[in-house]
Coordinates of C-alpha atoms and ligand atoms in Angstrom, one line a residue:
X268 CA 76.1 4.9 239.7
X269 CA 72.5 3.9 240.8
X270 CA 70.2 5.1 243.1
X271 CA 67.1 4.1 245.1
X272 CA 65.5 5.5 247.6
X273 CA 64.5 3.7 251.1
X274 CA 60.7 5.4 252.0
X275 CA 60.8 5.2 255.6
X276 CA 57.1 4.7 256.8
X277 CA 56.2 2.9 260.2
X278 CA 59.9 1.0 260.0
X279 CA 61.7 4.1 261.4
X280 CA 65.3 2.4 262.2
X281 CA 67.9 0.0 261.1
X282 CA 67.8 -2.8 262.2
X283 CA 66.4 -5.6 260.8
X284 CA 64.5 -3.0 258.2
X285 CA 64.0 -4.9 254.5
X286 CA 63.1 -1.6 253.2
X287 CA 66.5 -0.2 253.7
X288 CA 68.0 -3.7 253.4
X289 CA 66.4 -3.8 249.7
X290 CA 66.8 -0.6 248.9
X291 CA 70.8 -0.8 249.6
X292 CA 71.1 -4.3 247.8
X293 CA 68.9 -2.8 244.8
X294 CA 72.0 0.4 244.5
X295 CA 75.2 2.0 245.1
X296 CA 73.8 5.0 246.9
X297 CA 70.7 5.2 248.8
X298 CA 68.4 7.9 250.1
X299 CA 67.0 7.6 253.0
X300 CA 63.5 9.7 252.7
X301 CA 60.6 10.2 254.9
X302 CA 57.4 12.4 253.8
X303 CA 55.3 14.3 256.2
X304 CA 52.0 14.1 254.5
X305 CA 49.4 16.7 255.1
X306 CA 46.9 14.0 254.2
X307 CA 47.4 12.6 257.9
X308 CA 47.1 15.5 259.3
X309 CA 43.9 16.1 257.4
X310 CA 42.6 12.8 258.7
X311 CA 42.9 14.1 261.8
X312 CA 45.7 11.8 262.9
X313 CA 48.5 13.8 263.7
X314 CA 48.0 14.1 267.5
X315 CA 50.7 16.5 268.7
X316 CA 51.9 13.7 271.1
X317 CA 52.4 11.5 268.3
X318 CA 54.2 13.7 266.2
X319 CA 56.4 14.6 269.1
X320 CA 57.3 11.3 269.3
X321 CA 58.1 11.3 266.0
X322 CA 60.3 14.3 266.0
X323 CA 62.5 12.1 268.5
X324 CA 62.3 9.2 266.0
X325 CA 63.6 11.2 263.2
X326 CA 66.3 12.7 265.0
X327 CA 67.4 9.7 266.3
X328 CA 67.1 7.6 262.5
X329 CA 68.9 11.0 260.9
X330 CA 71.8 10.5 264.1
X331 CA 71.7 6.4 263.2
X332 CA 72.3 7.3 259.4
X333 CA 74.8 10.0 260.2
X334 CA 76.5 7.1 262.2
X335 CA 77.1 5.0 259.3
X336 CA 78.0 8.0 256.5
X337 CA 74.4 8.7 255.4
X338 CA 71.7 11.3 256.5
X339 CA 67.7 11.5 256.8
X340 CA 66.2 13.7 254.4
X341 CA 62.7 14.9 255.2
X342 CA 60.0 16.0 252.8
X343 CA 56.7 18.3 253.2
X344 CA 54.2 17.0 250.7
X345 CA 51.7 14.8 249.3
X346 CA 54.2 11.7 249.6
X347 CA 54.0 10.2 246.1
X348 CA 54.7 13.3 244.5
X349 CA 57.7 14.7 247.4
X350 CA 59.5 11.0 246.2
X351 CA 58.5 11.6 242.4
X352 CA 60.7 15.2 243.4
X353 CA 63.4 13.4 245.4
X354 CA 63.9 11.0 242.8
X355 CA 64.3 13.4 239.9
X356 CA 66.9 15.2 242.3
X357 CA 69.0 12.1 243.0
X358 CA 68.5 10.2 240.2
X359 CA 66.9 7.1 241.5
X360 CA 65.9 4.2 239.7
X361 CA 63.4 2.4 242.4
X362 CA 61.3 3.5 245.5
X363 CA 60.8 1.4 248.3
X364 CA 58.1 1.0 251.1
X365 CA 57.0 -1.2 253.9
X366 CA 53.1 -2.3 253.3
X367 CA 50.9 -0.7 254.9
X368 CA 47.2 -1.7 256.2
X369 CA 45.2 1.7 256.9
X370 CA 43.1 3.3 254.6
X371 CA 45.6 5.4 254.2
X372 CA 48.1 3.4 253.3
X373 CA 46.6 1.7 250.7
X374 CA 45.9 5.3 249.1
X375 CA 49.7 6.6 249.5
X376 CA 50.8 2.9 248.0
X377 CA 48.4 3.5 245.2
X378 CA 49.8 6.7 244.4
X379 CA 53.3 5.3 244.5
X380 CA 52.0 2.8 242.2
X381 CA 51.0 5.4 239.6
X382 CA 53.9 7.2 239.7
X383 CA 56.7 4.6 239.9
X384 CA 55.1 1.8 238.3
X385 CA 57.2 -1.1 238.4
X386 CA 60.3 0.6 239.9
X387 CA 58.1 0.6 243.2
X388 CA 58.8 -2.4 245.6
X389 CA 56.2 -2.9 248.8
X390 CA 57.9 -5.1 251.5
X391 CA 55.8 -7.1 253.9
X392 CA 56.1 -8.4 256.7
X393 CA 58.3 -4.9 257.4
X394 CA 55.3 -4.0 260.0
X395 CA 53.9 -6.9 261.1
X396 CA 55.8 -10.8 261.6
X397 CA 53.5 -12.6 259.3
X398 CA 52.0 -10.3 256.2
X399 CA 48.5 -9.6 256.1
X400 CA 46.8 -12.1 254.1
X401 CA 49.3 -14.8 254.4
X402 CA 47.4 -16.9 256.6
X403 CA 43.8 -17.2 256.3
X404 CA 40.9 -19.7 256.8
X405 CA 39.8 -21.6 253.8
X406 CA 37.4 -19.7 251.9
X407 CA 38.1 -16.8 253.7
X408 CA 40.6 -14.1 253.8
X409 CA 41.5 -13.3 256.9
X410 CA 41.3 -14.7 260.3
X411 CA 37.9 -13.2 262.3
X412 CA 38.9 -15.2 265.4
X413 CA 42.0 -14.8 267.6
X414 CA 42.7 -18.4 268.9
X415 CA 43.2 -20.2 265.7
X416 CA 44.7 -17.2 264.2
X417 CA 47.7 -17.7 266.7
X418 CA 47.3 -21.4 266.2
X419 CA 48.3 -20.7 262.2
X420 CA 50.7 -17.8 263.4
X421 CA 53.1 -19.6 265.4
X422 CA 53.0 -22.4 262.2
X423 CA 53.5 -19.6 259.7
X424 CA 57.3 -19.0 258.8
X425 CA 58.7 -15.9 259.8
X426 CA 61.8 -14.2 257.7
X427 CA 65.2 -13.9 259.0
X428 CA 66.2 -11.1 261.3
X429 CA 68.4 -8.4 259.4
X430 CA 71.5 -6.9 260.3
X431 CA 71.9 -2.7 260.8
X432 CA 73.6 -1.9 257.9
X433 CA 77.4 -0.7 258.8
X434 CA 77.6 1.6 255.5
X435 CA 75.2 3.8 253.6
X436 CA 75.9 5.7 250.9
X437 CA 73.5 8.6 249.8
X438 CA 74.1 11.4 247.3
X439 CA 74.9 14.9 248.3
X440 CA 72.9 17.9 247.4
X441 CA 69.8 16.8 248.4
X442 CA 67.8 19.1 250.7
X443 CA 66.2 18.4 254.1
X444 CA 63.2 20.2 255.7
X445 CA 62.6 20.5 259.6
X446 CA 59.6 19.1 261.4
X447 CA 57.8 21.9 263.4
X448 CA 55.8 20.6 265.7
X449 CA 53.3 21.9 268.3
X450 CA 51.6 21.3 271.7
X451 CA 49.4 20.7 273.7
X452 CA 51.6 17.5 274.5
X453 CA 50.6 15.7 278.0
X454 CA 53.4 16.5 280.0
X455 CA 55.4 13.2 280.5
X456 CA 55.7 11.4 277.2
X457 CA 58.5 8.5 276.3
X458 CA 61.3 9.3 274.2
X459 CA 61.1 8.8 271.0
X460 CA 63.8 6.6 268.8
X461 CA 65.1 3.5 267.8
X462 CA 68.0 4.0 270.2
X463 CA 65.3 4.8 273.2
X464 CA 63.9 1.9 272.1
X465 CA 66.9 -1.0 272.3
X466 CA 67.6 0.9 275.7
X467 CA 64.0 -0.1 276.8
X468 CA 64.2 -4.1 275.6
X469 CA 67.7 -4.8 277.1
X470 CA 66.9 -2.9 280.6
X471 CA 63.0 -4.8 280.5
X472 CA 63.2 -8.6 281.8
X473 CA 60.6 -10.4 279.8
X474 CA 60.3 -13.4 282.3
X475 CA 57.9 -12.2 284.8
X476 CA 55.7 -10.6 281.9
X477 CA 53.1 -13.2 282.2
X478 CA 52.7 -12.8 286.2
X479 CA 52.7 -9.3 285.7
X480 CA 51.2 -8.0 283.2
X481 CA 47.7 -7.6 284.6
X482 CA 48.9 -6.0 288.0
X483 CA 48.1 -2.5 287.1
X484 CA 50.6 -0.7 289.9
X485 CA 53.4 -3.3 289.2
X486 CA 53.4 -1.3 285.9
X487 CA 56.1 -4.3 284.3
X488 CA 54.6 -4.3 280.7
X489 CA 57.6 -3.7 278.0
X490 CA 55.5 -0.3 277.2
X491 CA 57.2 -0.9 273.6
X492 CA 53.9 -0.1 271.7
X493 CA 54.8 3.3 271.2
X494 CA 58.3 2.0 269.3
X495 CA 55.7 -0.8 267.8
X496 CA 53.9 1.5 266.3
X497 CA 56.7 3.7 265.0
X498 CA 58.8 1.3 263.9
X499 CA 61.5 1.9 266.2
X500 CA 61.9 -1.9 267.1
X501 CA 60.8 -4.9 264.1
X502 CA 57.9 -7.2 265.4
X503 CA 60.1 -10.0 264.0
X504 CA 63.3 -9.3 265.7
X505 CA 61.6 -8.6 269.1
X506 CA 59.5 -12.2 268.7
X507 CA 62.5 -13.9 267.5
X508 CA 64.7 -12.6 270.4
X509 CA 61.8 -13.5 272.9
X510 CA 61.4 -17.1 271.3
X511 CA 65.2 -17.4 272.2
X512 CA 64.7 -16.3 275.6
X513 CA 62.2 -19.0 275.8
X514 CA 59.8 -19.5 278.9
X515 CA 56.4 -18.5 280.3
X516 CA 56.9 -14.8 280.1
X517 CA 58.3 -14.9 276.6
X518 CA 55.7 -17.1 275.5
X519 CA 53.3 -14.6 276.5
X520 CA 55.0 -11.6 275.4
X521 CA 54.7 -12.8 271.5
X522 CA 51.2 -13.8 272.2
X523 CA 50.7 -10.0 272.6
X524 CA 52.7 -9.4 269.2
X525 CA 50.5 -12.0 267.5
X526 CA 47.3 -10.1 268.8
X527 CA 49.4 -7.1 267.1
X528 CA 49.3 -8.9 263.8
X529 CA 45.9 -10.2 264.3
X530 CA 44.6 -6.7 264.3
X531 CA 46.3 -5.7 261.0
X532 CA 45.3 -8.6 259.3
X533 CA 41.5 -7.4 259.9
X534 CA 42.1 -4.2 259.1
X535 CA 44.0 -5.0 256.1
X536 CA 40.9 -7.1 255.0
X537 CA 38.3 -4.8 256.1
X538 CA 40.0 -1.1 256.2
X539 CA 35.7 0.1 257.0
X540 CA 36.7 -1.4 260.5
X541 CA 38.8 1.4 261.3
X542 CA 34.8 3.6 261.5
X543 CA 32.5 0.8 260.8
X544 CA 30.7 -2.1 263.4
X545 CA 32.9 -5.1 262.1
X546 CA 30.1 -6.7 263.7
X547 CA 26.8 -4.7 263.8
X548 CA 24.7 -6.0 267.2
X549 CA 21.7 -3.1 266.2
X550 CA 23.1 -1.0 269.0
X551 CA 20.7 1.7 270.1
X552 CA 23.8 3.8 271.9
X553 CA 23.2 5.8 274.7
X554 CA 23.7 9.8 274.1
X555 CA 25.5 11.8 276.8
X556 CA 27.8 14.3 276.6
X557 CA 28.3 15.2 280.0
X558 CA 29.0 11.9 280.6
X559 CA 31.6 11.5 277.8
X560 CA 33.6 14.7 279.0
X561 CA 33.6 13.2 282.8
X562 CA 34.7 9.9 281.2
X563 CA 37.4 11.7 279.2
X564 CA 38.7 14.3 282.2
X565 CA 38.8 11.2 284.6
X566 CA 35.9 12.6 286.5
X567 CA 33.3 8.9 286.2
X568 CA 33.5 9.0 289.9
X569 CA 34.9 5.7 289.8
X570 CA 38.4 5.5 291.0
X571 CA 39.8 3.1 288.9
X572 CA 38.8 4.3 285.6
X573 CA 39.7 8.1 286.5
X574 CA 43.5 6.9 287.2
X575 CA 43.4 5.1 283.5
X576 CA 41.9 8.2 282.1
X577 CA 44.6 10.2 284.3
X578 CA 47.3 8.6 282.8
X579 CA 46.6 9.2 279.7
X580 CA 46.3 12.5 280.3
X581 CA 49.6 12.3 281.5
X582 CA 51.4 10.1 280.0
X583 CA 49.9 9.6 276.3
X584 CA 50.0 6.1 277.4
X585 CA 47.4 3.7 279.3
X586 CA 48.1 0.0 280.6
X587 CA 46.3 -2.6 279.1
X588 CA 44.2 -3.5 282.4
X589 CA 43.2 0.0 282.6
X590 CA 42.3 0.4 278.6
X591 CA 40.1 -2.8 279.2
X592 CA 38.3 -1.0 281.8
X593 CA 38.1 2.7 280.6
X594 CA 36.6 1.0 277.1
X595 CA 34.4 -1.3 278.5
X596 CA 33.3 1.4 280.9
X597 CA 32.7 3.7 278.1
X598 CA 30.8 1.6 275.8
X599 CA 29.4 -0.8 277.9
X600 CA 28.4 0.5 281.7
X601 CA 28.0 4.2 280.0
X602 CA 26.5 2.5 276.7
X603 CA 28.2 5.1 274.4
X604 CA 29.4 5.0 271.1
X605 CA 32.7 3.5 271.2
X606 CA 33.8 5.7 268.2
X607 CA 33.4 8.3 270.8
X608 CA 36.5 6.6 273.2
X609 CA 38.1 5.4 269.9
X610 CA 38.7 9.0 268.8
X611 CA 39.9 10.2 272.6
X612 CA 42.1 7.5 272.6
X613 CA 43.3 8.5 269.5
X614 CA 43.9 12.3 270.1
X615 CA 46.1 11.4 273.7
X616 CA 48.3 7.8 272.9
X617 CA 51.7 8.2 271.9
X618 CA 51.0 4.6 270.2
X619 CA 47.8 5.0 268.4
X620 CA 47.7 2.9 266.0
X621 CA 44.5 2.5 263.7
X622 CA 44.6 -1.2 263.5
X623 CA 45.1 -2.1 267.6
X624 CA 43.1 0.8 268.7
X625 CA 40.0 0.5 266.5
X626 CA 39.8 -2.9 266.4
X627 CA 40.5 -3.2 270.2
X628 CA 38.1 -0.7 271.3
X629 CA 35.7 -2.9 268.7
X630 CA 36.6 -5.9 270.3
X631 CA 35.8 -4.7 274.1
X632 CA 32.8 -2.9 272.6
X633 CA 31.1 -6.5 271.4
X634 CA 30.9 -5.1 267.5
X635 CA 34.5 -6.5 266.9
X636 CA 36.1 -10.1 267.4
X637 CA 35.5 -11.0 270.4
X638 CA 33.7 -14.3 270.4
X639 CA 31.5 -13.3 273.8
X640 CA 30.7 -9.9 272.2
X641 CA 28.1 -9.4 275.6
X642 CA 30.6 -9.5 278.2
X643 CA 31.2 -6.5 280.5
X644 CA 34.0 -5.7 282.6
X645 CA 32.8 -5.0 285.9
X646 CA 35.1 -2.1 287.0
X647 CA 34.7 -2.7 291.3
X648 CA 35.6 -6.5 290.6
X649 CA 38.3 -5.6 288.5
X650 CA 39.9 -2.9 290.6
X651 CA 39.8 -5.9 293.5
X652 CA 41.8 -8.4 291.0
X653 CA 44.1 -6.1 289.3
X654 CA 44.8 -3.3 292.1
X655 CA 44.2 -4.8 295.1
X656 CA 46.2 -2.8 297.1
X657 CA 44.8 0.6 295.4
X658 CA 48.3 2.1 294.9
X659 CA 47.5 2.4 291.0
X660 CA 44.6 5.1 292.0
X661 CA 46.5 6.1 294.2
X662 CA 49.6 7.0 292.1
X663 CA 47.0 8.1 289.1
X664 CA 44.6 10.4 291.6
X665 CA 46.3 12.3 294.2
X666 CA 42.7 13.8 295.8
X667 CA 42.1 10.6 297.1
X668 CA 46.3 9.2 297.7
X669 CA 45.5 9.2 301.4
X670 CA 42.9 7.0 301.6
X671 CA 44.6 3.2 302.8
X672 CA 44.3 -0.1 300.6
X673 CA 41.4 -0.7 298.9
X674 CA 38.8 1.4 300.2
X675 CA 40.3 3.7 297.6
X676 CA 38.1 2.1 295.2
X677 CA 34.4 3.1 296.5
X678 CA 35.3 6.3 297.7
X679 CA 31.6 6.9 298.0
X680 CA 31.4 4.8 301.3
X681 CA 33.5 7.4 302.7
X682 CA 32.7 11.0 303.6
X683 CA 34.9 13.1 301.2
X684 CA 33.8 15.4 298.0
X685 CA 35.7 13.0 294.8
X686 CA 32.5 13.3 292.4
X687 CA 29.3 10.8 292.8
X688 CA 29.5 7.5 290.5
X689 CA 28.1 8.8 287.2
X690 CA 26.2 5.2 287.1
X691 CA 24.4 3.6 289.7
X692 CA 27.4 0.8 291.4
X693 CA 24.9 -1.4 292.0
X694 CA 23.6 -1.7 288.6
X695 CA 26.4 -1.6 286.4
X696 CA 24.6 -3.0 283.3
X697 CA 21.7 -1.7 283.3
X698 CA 21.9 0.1 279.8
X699 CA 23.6 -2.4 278.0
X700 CA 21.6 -5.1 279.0
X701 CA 18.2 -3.0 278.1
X702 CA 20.0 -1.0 275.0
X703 CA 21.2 -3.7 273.0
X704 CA 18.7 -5.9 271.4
Ligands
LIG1069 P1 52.9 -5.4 276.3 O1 52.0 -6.0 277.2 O2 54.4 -5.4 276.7 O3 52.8 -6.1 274.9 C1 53.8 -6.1 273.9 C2 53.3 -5.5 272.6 O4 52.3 -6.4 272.0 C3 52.7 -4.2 272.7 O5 53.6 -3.2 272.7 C4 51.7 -4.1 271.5 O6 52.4 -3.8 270.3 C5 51.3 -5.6 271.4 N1 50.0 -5.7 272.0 C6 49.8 -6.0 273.3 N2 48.4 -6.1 273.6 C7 47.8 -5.9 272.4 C8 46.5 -5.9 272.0 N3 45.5 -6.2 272.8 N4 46.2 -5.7 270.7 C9 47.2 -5.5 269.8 N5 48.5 -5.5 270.1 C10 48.8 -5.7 271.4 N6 47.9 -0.9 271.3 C11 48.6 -0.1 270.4 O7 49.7 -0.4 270.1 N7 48.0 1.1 269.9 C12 46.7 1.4 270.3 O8 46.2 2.5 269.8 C13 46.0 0.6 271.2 N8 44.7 1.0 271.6 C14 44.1 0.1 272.5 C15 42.8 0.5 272.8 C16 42.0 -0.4 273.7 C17 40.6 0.0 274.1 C18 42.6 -1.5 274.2 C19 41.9 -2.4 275.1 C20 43.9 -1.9 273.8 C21 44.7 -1.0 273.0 N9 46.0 -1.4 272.6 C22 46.6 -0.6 271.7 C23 46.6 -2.7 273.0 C24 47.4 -2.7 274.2 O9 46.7 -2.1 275.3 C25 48.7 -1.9 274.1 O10 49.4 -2.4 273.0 C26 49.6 -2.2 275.3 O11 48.9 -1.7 276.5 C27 50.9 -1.4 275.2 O12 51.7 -1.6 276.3 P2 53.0 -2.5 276.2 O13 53.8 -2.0 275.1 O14 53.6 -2.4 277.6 O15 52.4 -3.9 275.9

């Protein structure tokens, strides 16, 4: 009888999971493990509304496993060692793991490494379509600019979808611990799972996506990121299903997933990113704390950026639009450190991710990969394209829900106490344009 065990990492379900597809191919009996590592918590990256989430996810994987005559069983530990324990228990031959691009990764793969040797096996593209490092520029390796990236992605083969396995079987005898988790969680947060998250894709119709995905109160994104980032639905499955589909909307649905990968791959090939300037532009950032805490309590005084801020607040979750603008607002209008919105963003999204967050917040902040790194998002024009109407502030901030249409946006025209714009609306560059050299 053989054993190996299936590490479950950011690939928590399965379907289409070569992790668990390997591991069940590699042996008769398979245990299906996860580790929660006090090494992410010490990195500050256990947000409570993230591991909520991921209390759903494990419930629902352990229910999914149950389904098919296995179990989940859940480890406290450094996670090397916990699977050096489990494996010893169960008398497994091999370990496997999806790759991983954080820093963090890379240690926990390293430790693997030492302990397993050659009876570990790292499967890529588990997270992301197309591995890290597969495509690059010549000379280079990795992609520092998004349009030929995609250009190479869409060439690059992609691996066959994978089934959900219909049978598991795992040894008995081998103890599960309980995730404990606690608050403060923002008070309306998704549902964690791969189930929540095949319920999501077949009720979400990906063919208006690309005439809607900018409107901020049509709120008609797939708001998958969460299950993205978890692993709850495969990259791969979810760009081969919308390539089926076919059409504008899908088209531009899996230009979003390549951005996904795009973001990994820098990571993967410059892990500093996740901290460091990618690009260093000799910022002299501005210092303000009282402007940081109105920025974070969605108290700027501008309408639009409070209901981004709000809904985060809310929701551990922020549309893109409204990221776009909250960031740029942040580290461009404000002129602070956009480490300083990085790590808020961080400590409130239900799908933040180190690669897509970082690296966004470095692309809007002009140190990442954007190739006009001195662009600013002016938030009064923006609110005109992408909430015309106003209902999106209006949903997001109830003080000021009775105001009609778009005079909701400069509230400061109007009598009424909402806060004074922390930045003068007339100038809204003024400390960028003077700050940066
Ligand atoms: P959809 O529009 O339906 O897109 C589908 C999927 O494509 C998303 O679920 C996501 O996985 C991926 N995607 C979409 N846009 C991007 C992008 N710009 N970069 C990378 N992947 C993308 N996304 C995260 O998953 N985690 C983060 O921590 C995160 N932080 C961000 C911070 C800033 C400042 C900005 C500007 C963007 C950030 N994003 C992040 C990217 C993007 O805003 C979210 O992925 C998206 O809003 C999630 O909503 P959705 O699932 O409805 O996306």
């Amino acid at each position: 009888m053989t054993v190996s065990i299936a590490l479950f990492t950011q690939d928590l379900r399965l379907h289409d999971n070569p992790v668990l597809h390997a591991a069940r191919t590699a042996a008769d009996q398979v245990v299906p493990l996860f580790v929660l590592d006090p090494a992410v918590e010490a990195a500050g990256f256990a947000a409570p509304n993230r591991l909520a989430f991921l209390a759903d996810c494990l419930a629902d994987l352990d229910a999914s496993l149950r389904r098919v005559g296995s179990r989940l069983i859940v480890r406290r530990g450094a996670t090397a060692e916990q699977a050096a324990k489990v494996a010893a228990e169960a008398g497994a031959g091999t370990v496997h793991v999806a790759a991983g691009v954080s820093g963090y990764a890379r240690r926990r793969e390293a430790a693997l490494r030492a302990l397993f040797g050659e009876r570990l096996h790292v499967h890529d593209a588990s997270v992301t379509v197309v591995p890290p490092g597969r495509i690059a520029p010549a000379g280079r390796d990795h992609y520092a600019v998004f349009t030929p990236y995609h250009r190479a992605w869409q060439q690059a083969p992609h691996r066959t979808v994978l089934g959900a396995p219909r049978a598991i079987r795992t040894p008995e005898e081998i103890g599960s611990e309980n995730l404990v988790i606690s608050g403060p969680f923002s008070p309306s947060l998704p549902r964690g799972g791969e189930s929540a998250a095949r319920e999501r894709w077949r009720r979400w119709d990906v063919a208006a996506y690309a005439d809607v995905h900018d409107d901020l109160a049509a709120d008609d994104t797939s708001r998958l990121s969460p299950y993205l980032h978890f692993g709850c639905l495969s990259a791969t499955e979810l760009t081969d299903r919308a390539l089926r589909h076919g059409g504008p909307g899908a088209e531009a649905f899996v230009r979003q997933l390549a951005w996904r990968d795009f973001h990994h791959q820098v990571l993967a090939a410059r892990p500093d990113a996740a901290r460091r300037d990618y690009r260093a532009r000799d910022d002299r950032w501005h210092h303000d704390e009282r402007e940081a805490e109105a920025w974070r309590q969605g108290r700027t005084g501008y309408p639009i950026i409070d209901a981004g801020m709000r809904q985060l607040a809310e929701e551990g979750w922020m549309h893109n639009r409204a990221r776009l603008l909250t960031a740029s607002f942040l580290a461009k209008t404000l002129y602070l450190d956009w480490r300083i919105g990085a790590a808020h963003f961080l400590s409130l999204l239900v799908d933040g991710d180190v690669a897509n967050n970082q690296l966004n917040w470095q692309w809007v902040a002009g140190t990442g990969t954007d190739t006009r790194p001195n662009r600013v998002l002016n938030p009064l024009r923006q609110a005109d394209r992408y909430d015309p109407d106003g209902a999106y502030v209006r949903r997001w901030v109830p003080e000021l829900a009775h105001l009609p249409g778009p005079s909701v946006h400069r509230p400061w025209l109007l009598a009424g106490d909402y806060p004074a714009p922390i930045v003068d609306p007339q100038d809204l560059t003024a400390r960028f344009r003077h700050g940066r050299p």
